[in-house]
mmCIF file of C-alpha atoms in Angstrom:
data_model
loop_
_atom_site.group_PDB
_atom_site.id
_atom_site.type_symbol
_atom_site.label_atom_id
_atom_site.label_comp_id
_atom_site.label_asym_id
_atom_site.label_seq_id
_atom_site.Cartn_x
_atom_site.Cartn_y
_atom_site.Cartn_z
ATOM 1 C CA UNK A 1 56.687 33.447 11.302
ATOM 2 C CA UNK A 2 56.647 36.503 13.350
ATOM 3 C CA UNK A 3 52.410 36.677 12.387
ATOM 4 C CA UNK A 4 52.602 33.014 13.400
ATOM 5 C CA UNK A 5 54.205 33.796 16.809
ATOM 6 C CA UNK A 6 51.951 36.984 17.676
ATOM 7 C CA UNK A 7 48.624 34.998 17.016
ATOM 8 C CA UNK A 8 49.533 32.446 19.257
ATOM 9 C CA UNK A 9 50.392 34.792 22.234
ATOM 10 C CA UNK A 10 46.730 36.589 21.630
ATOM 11 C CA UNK A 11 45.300 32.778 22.376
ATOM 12 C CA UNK A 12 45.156 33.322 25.992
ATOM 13 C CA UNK A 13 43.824 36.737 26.063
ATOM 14 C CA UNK A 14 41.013 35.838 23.742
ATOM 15 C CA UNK A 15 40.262 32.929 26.044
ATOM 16 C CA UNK A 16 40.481 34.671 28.847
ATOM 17 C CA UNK A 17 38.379 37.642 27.781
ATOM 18 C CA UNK A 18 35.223 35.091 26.064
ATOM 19 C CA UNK A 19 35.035 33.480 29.569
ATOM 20 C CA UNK A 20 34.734 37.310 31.135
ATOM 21 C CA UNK A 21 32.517 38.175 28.534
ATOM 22 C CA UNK A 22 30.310 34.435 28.947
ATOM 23 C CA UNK A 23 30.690 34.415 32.738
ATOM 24 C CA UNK A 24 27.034 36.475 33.240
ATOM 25 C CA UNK A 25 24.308 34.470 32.036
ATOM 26 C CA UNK A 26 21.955 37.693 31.432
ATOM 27 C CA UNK A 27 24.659 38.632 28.483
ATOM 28 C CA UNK A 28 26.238 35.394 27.270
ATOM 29 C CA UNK A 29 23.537 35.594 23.897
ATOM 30 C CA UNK A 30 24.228 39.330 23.783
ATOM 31 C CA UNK A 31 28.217 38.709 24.097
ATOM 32 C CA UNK A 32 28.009 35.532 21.556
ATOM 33 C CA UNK A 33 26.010 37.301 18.921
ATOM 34 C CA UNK A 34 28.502 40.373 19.149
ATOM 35 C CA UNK A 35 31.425 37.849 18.802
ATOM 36 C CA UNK A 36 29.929 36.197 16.137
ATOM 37 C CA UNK A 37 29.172 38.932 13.734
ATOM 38 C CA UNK A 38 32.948 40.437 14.530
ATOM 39 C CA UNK A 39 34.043 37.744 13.792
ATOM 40 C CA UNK A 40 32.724 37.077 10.848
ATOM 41 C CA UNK A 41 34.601 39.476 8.815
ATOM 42 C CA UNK A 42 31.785 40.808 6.966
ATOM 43 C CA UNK A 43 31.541 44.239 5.119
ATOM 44 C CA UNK A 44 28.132 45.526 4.551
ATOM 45 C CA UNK A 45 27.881 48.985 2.522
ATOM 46 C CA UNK A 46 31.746 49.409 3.030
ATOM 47 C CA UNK A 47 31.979 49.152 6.817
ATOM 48 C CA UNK A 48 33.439 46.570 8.148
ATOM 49 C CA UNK A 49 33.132 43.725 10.512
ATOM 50 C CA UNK A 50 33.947 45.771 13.887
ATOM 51 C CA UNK A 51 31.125 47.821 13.328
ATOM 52 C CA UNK A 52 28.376 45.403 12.838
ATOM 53 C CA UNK A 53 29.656 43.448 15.674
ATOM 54 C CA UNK A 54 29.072 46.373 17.829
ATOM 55 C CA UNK A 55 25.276 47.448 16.087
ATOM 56 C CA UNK A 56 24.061 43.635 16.618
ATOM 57 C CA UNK A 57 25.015 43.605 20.130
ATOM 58 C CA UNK A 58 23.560 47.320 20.722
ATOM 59 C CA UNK A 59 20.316 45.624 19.219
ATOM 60 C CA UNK A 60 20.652 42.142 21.369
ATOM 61 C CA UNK A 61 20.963 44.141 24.308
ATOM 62 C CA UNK A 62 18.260 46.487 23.198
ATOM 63 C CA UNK A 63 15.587 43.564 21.989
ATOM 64 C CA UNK A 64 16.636 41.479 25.368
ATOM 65 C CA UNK A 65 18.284 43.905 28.200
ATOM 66 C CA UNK A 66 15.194 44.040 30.331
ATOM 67 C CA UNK A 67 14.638 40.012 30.293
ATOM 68 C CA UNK A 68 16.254 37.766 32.996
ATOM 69 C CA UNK A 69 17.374 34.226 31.666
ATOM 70 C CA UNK A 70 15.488 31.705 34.822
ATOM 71 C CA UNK A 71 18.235 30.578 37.116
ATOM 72 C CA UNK A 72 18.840 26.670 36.474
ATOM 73 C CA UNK A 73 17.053 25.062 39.814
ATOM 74 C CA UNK A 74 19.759 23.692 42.452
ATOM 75 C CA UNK A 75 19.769 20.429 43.535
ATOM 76 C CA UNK A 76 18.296 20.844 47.129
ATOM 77 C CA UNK A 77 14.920 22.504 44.701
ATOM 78 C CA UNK A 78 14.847 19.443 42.715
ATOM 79 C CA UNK A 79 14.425 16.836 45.186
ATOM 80 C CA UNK A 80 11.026 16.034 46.158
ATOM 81 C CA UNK A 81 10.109 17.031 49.521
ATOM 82 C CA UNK A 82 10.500 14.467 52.597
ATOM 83 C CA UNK A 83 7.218 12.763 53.147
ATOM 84 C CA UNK A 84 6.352 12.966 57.279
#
């Protein structure tokens, strides 16, 4: 019960720190990847989970640190220019 109780209290800070951590678009793949692979619960060689969480990230943000994801166009760029 008390397990029960202390999961559902972490809720909101795990919401709260996904939106943080989804909030830039340049690292949301980066951040999703990392969460992913924690996540997961794997164990590779012995290590756990935590640690290939953190290596896949370090190699997301090493593979795509330097590229920009395009900016969605607004709505005033989308509309066709007035004819005159």
């Amino acid at each position: 019960l008390i397990e029960a109780v202390a999961g559902l209290a972490l809720i909101g800070a795990l919401v709260s720190a996904l939106a943080a951590a989804l909030a830039d678009p340049d690292g949301r793949q980066t951040a999703v990847i990392t969460f992913v692979v924690t996540a997961s619960g794997m164990t590779l060689f012995g290590i756990g989970a935590a640690f290939w969480g953190l290596v896949a990230g370090g190699l997301m943000t090493l593979l795509y640190g330097g590229r920009k994801v395009p900016a969605a166009p607004r709505d005033s760029e989308r509309a066709e220019p007035a004819l005159r």
